[in-house]
XYZ file of C-alpha atoms in Angstrom:
420
model
C -22.415 137.015 327.682
C -22.299 133.619 329.304
C -19.851 130.770 328.861
C -21.075 127.875 326.694
C -17.919 125.880 327.485
C -15.266 125.829 330.185
C -13.241 128.743 328.765
C -13.925 131.793 330.866
C -15.551 129.714 333.616
C -13.627 131.368 336.429
C -14.468 134.828 335.105
C -18.201 134.207 335.184
C -18.137 132.423 338.541
C -16.342 135.352 340.061
C -18.738 137.799 338.400
C -21.683 136.017 340.047
C -19.993 136.155 343.446
C -19.421 139.869 343.044
C -23.096 140.462 342.348
C -22.638 141.527 338.741
C -25.502 139.236 337.656
C -28.017 140.500 340.213
C -31.130 141.929 338.613
C -30.480 145.644 338.182
C -31.400 148.050 335.404
C -29.748 151.275 334.297
C -26.345 152.817 335.014
C -23.443 154.660 333.479
C -21.010 151.714 333.805
C -20.958 147.948 334.228
C -22.937 145.017 333.019
C -26.387 146.617 333.282
C -25.502 150.004 331.848
C -27.980 152.196 330.016
C -26.857 151.126 326.547
C -27.676 147.558 327.357
C -31.092 148.507 328.799
C -32.224 151.084 326.236
C -30.282 149.990 323.122
C -29.183 146.373 323.103
C -32.055 144.646 324.916
C -34.643 146.774 323.150
C -33.155 146.168 319.709
C -33.093 142.442 320.403
C -36.782 142.657 321.278
C -37.550 144.587 318.089
C -35.787 141.956 316.003
C -37.481 138.999 317.690
C -41.011 140.367 317.890
C -42.478 139.003 314.626
C -40.952 135.539 315.059
C -41.948 135.195 318.707
C -45.452 136.342 317.816
C -45.667 133.623 315.155
C -44.578 131.035 317.714
C -47.126 132.197 320.303
C -49.991 132.243 317.766
C -49.113 128.759 316.529
C -48.989 127.400 320.032
C -52.315 128.969 320.918
C -53.908 127.456 317.849
C -52.619 124.062 318.991
C -53.771 124.781 322.578
C -50.357 124.278 324.101
C -47.855 126.400 325.939
C -44.695 127.819 324.412
C -41.499 125.871 325.074
C -38.178 127.757 325.122
C -34.645 126.641 325.821
C -32.052 129.339 326.597
C -28.609 128.225 325.434
C -25.858 129.611 327.661
C -28.533 131.223 329.837
C -26.372 132.796 332.536
C -28.672 133.694 335.419
C -31.758 133.820 333.160
C -31.640 137.324 331.713
C -33.039 136.009 328.448
C -36.382 135.452 330.177
C -36.672 139.164 330.787
C -35.917 139.924 327.149
C -38.496 137.508 325.774
C -41.375 138.261 328.149
C -41.163 142.083 327.760
C -41.726 142.391 324.041
C -44.719 144.559 323.096
C -47.033 143.355 320.333
C -46.684 146.673 318.557
C -45.020 150.053 318.890
C -46.949 151.930 321.584
C -48.794 155.182 320.977
C -49.643 157.431 323.919
C -52.989 155.790 324.585
C -51.918 152.132 324.719
C -50.933 150.007 327.660
C -48.347 147.227 327.372
C -49.588 144.058 325.770
C -46.830 141.519 325.626
C -46.201 139.106 322.772
C -45.373 136.366 325.291
C -47.212 136.751 328.573
C -45.785 134.358 331.210
C -49.107 132.473 331.229
C -48.412 131.351 327.644
C -45.201 129.589 328.664
C -45.161 125.902 329.511
C -41.378 125.727 329.907
C -38.397 128.035 329.952
C -35.297 125.872 330.348
C -31.952 127.552 330.910
C -28.744 125.616 330.117
C -25.348 126.876 331.237
C -21.999 125.242 331.977
C -21.502 127.378 335.093
C -23.066 125.841 338.185
C -22.854 129.273 339.841
C -24.996 130.705 337.066
C -27.491 127.806 337.355
C -27.822 128.314 341.104
C -28.188 132.067 340.670
C -30.975 131.531 338.139
C -32.725 129.061 340.421
C -32.688 131.640 343.181
C -33.904 134.527 341.029
C -36.739 132.488 339.495
C -37.698 130.370 342.505
C -41.309 131.607 342.272
C -41.652 130.693 338.611
C -42.535 126.970 338.416
C -42.205 126.799 334.612
C -38.658 128.223 334.678
C -35.927 125.603 335.159
C -32.133 125.583 335.019
C -29.667 122.801 334.249
C -25.904 122.626 333.950
C -24.894 121.583 330.474
C -21.808 121.694 328.269
C -23.069 122.976 324.907
C -19.797 122.103 323.199
C -21.136 118.537 323.383
C -24.410 119.468 321.697
C -27.820 119.308 323.396
C -26.731 116.364 325.539
C -29.345 114.432 327.497
C -32.210 116.807 326.788
C -32.387 115.222 323.304
C -33.884 112.219 325.031
C -35.573 113.802 328.062
C -37.324 116.826 326.518
C -39.830 117.159 323.685
C -39.056 119.700 320.943
C -38.808 123.368 321.805
C -40.486 126.133 319.845
C -37.546 128.489 320.346
C -33.863 127.665 320.822
C -32.640 130.984 322.112
C -29.304 132.557 322.976
C -28.265 136.072 324.022
C -25.218 138.229 324.755
C -22.781 136.376 322.502
C -23.091 133.092 324.402
C -22.695 130.902 321.301
C -19.436 132.663 320.317
C -17.883 130.739 323.219
C -18.173 127.631 321.039
C -15.587 126.653 318.427
C -17.068 126.407 314.982
C -17.027 122.610 314.974
C -18.864 122.569 318.313
C -21.479 124.991 317.045
C -22.006 122.697 314.041
C -22.621 119.840 316.460
C -25.068 121.884 318.556
C -27.037 123.179 315.553
C -27.161 119.663 314.086
C -28.669 118.371 317.340
C -31.201 121.235 317.335
C -32.222 120.476 313.744
C -32.946 116.863 314.675
C -34.622 117.755 318.001
C -36.686 120.740 316.856
C -39.933 120.576 314.987
C -40.950 122.058 311.671
C -41.198 125.796 312.264
C -39.003 125.961 315.376
C -36.772 129.034 315.524
C -33.157 129.346 316.537
C -31.743 132.657 317.739
C -27.953 132.865 317.708
C -26.321 135.812 319.406
C -22.714 136.006 318.228
C -19.798 138.406 318.423
C -19.302 140.322 315.158
C -15.868 140.276 313.569
C -16.129 143.577 311.701
C -16.712 145.672 314.801
C -14.706 148.917 315.137
C -13.649 147.545 318.542
C -11.130 145.120 316.933
C -10.182 146.134 313.349
C -7.074 143.924 313.588
C -9.483 140.956 313.351
C -11.205 142.056 310.155
C -8.914 140.259 307.721
C -8.795 136.889 309.529
C -8.631 134.038 307.005
C -7.918 130.728 308.750
C -10.172 129.258 311.418
C -7.457 129.810 314.023
C -7.341 133.521 313.169
C -11.138 133.823 313.685
C -10.783 132.689 317.296
C -9.176 135.384 319.454
C -8.636 136.066 323.138
C -11.420 138.118 324.690
C -12.039 139.569 328.161
C -14.832 141.086 330.219
C -12.853 144.163 331.229
C -15.961 146.324 330.734
C -17.316 144.941 334.032
C -14.617 146.837 335.898
C -13.562 150.452 336.411
C -10.680 152.038 334.500
C -8.531 151.840 337.612
C -9.172 148.140 338.131
C -8.463 147.346 334.440
C -5.112 149.108 334.732
C -3.990 147.219 337.818
C -5.812 143.855 337.828
C -5.006 140.717 335.810
C -8.342 140.266 334.000
C -8.800 136.792 332.662
C -8.964 136.267 328.884
C -10.594 133.372 327.080
C -11.104 132.411 323.430
C -14.083 133.741 321.472
C -15.064 132.914 317.897
C -15.850 136.075 315.916
C -18.432 135.850 313.122
C -19.596 137.585 309.955
C -23.017 137.410 308.402
C -21.697 135.586 305.390
C -20.106 132.947 307.600
C -23.464 132.356 309.292
C -25.040 131.699 305.892
C -22.237 129.294 304.985
C -22.663 127.555 308.325
C -26.374 126.961 307.825
C -25.793 125.623 304.296
C -23.242 123.187 305.633
C -25.544 121.955 308.371
C -28.461 121.598 305.980
C -26.319 119.406 303.750
C -25.013 117.332 306.682
C -28.214 116.601 308.591
C -30.771 116.696 305.779
C -32.931 119.296 307.533
C -33.275 122.718 305.984
C -31.996 125.544 308.183
C -33.087 128.878 306.769
C -31.457 132.202 307.632
C -34.472 134.446 308.255
C -32.733 137.564 309.581
C -29.246 138.908 310.312
C -28.882 142.071 312.360
C -25.858 143.994 313.602
C -26.268 145.397 317.103
C -24.096 148.057 318.810
C -22.042 149.095 315.796
C -20.556 152.250 317.282
C -21.234 151.633 321.014
C -19.962 148.120 321.668
C -18.705 147.093 325.116
C -15.056 147.597 324.276
C -15.372 151.052 322.767
C -14.886 152.304 326.311
C -12.135 149.902 327.398
C -10.242 150.316 324.079
C -8.633 146.955 324.861
C -8.482 146.008 321.189
C -8.458 149.415 319.443
C -6.614 152.241 321.166
C -7.946 154.847 318.677
C -11.502 154.650 320.005
C -13.252 157.280 322.095
C -15.203 156.091 325.163
C -18.386 156.595 323.193
C -20.547 154.117 325.131
C -19.946 156.062 328.308
C -21.269 159.211 326.627
C -24.315 157.385 325.295
C -25.025 156.079 328.782
C -25.029 159.704 329.907
C -27.761 160.566 327.397
C -30.116 158.158 329.167
C -29.266 159.229 332.712
C -31.744 161.413 334.612
C -30.615 164.948 335.498
C -27.283 164.561 333.787
C -26.429 166.734 330.793
C -24.057 165.245 328.215
C -21.251 167.051 326.414
C -22.393 166.312 322.882
C -18.939 167.118 321.465
C -17.757 163.933 323.079
C -20.114 161.953 320.894
C -18.660 163.137 317.601
C -16.715 160.476 315.679
C -14.220 160.359 312.828
C -13.240 157.578 310.454
C -9.632 157.338 311.582
C -10.715 154.875 314.251
C -10.758 151.962 311.769
C -8.791 150.922 308.654
C -9.910 150.691 305.034
C -11.950 147.664 304.028
C -13.556 147.190 300.550
C -17.164 146.972 301.761
C -17.187 147.560 305.533
C -15.558 151.034 305.393
C -18.171 152.664 303.071
C -20.998 151.440 305.340
C -19.274 152.773 308.456
C -18.468 156.081 306.755
C -22.106 156.594 305.898
C -23.234 155.725 309.402
C -20.663 157.957 311.119
C -21.460 160.842 308.752
C -25.131 160.552 309.553
C -24.369 160.240 313.277
C -22.316 163.446 313.243
C -24.870 165.393 311.183
C -27.544 164.527 313.724
C -25.336 165.597 316.630
C -24.344 168.875 314.988
C -27.964 169.696 314.211
C -28.986 168.939 317.788
C -26.285 171.242 319.187
C -27.320 174.101 316.888
C -30.999 173.509 317.659
C -30.343 173.588 321.411
C -28.497 176.843 321.082
C -31.256 178.430 319.009
C -34.323 176.496 320.093
C -36.776 179.046 318.595
C -35.360 178.899 315.065
C -34.599 176.030 312.705
C -30.928 175.843 311.628
C -30.209 175.558 307.916
C -29.710 171.973 306.763
C -27.637 171.527 303.624
C -27.781 168.349 301.503
C -31.155 167.147 302.787
C -32.142 165.375 299.582
C -28.940 163.259 299.695
C -29.419 162.184 303.317
C -30.362 158.544 304.054
C -34.034 158.214 305.053
C -33.187 157.192 308.664
C -31.194 160.408 309.080
C -34.011 162.562 307.658
C -36.481 160.986 310.108
C -34.067 161.441 313.024
C -33.543 165.112 312.235
C -37.287 165.725 312.059
C -37.782 163.893 315.372
C -35.145 165.892 317.250
C -36.417 169.143 315.740
C -39.934 168.374 316.950
C -38.802 167.284 320.416
C -36.776 170.453 321.003
C -39.549 172.671 319.621
C -42.155 171.009 321.846
C -40.251 171.121 325.161
C -38.029 174.179 324.715
C -40.457 176.300 326.733
C -40.356 174.007 329.802
C -38.489 175.144 332.890
C -39.145 172.330 335.359
C -37.288 169.007 335.649
C -34.410 169.842 333.285
C -36.085 169.003 329.937
C -32.765 168.805 328.121
C -31.386 166.069 330.386
C -34.653 164.218 330.976
C -36.479 164.534 327.652
C -34.295 165.797 324.794
C -31.116 163.767 325.472
C -32.889 160.402 325.881
C -34.721 161.054 322.612
C -31.408 161.871 320.967
C -30.124 158.546 322.261
C -33.073 156.717 320.707
C -32.569 158.591 317.429
C -28.894 157.550 317.324
C -29.894 153.974 318.147
C -32.390 154.006 315.270
C -29.661 155.226 312.885
C -27.543 152.209 313.814
C -30.438 149.790 313.484
C -31.824 151.050 310.206
C -28.443 151.494 308.503
C -26.993 148.130 309.546
C -26.692 145.268 307.050
C -26.186 142.165 309.228
C -22.609 141.772 308.007
C -21.033 141.364 311.459
C -20.200 145.085 311.898
C -21.549 145.322 315.445
C -20.371 144.044 318.769
C -23.291 141.677 318.472
C -24.618 139.774 315.459
C -28.145 138.400 315.822
C -28.998 135.498 313.547
C -32.577 134.254 313.369
C -32.814 130.765 311.836
C -35.860 128.603 311.075
C -36.065 124.800 310.941
C -37.973 123.450 307.965
C -38.860 119.744 307.910
């Protein structure tokens, strides 16, 4: 995440100095861990693909380049997300064809309150003439770019950046965007979900003050550092899907421009950043760490450590049933995988198949086929390098296909469309 206002400014400036925003992919810990690379960024791309494709096609028909503004851009990681989306799911014979090749861009403008972030972005993208960065305080709306820049096709945010804004400030920003954008422009809000298992004490917040809580970036540091260091906290506004719908209705009424909620998606329901730190829920297992292991070369994961139970969160009238179904499916897939690995030449009995959710049925068939197809291999540790990554993707797909966009994940992606 990146700060959209002054709260947390010192944390992010220090993180830049320590190199935590250097371009790096894949790890067991830290900012660029495997869950971010293979789960979070990929799911964001899957969600955005149809809308970005619509933007690109419209711009091509008008013979103009795509204009994007990244709100709370950090050091420009959003550029990597948007320019590495494939047009379709790839079969074995296809090469990558991106939805948004860099040549289709006419501007990618990053706005961030942190000058350290702006300077880091300018350094990283110094060879990209159409990528620019400016310091801006988004709590004041779009600021001077309302007058200096023509409308953007996409008003984009990532990694919870807009949760740094108080609700009233987000209303101001979205109102400015509605006036500034054109008919058909999209807005992508990446927010922090309130119903995450990471902080069940926040689930029943009622007043606006209760929906803003202190947050920290302790996941950037080792267990030892978290236990001894004074890690800075700063206020974050936690959101539900219903609140996003209410927000857009309010803005539509205020500014006279229709703001449609096109898609709401929960991301990282069981593997959010703070499942490992347990800073807000001491009952959690360090599940993200184990998922990171699934995607690490030549490292076998203890699958027992991935099993979950429902005692990690309290009862809630509609959140609890959804989480129970997801956790039950998650555990069934893990148990099947363990039995299949132990008896890779015979199919274990599966009871209750007809009652399983469709995503679970597909995941079970996938893992069965993967193990059957590679079980004879002896070179390169096929369990660690083939089977476990595929298990990771299967678990990711369970989360994605069983989510409801209610704010149950660490991240809540909201795709909005301006209609004039």
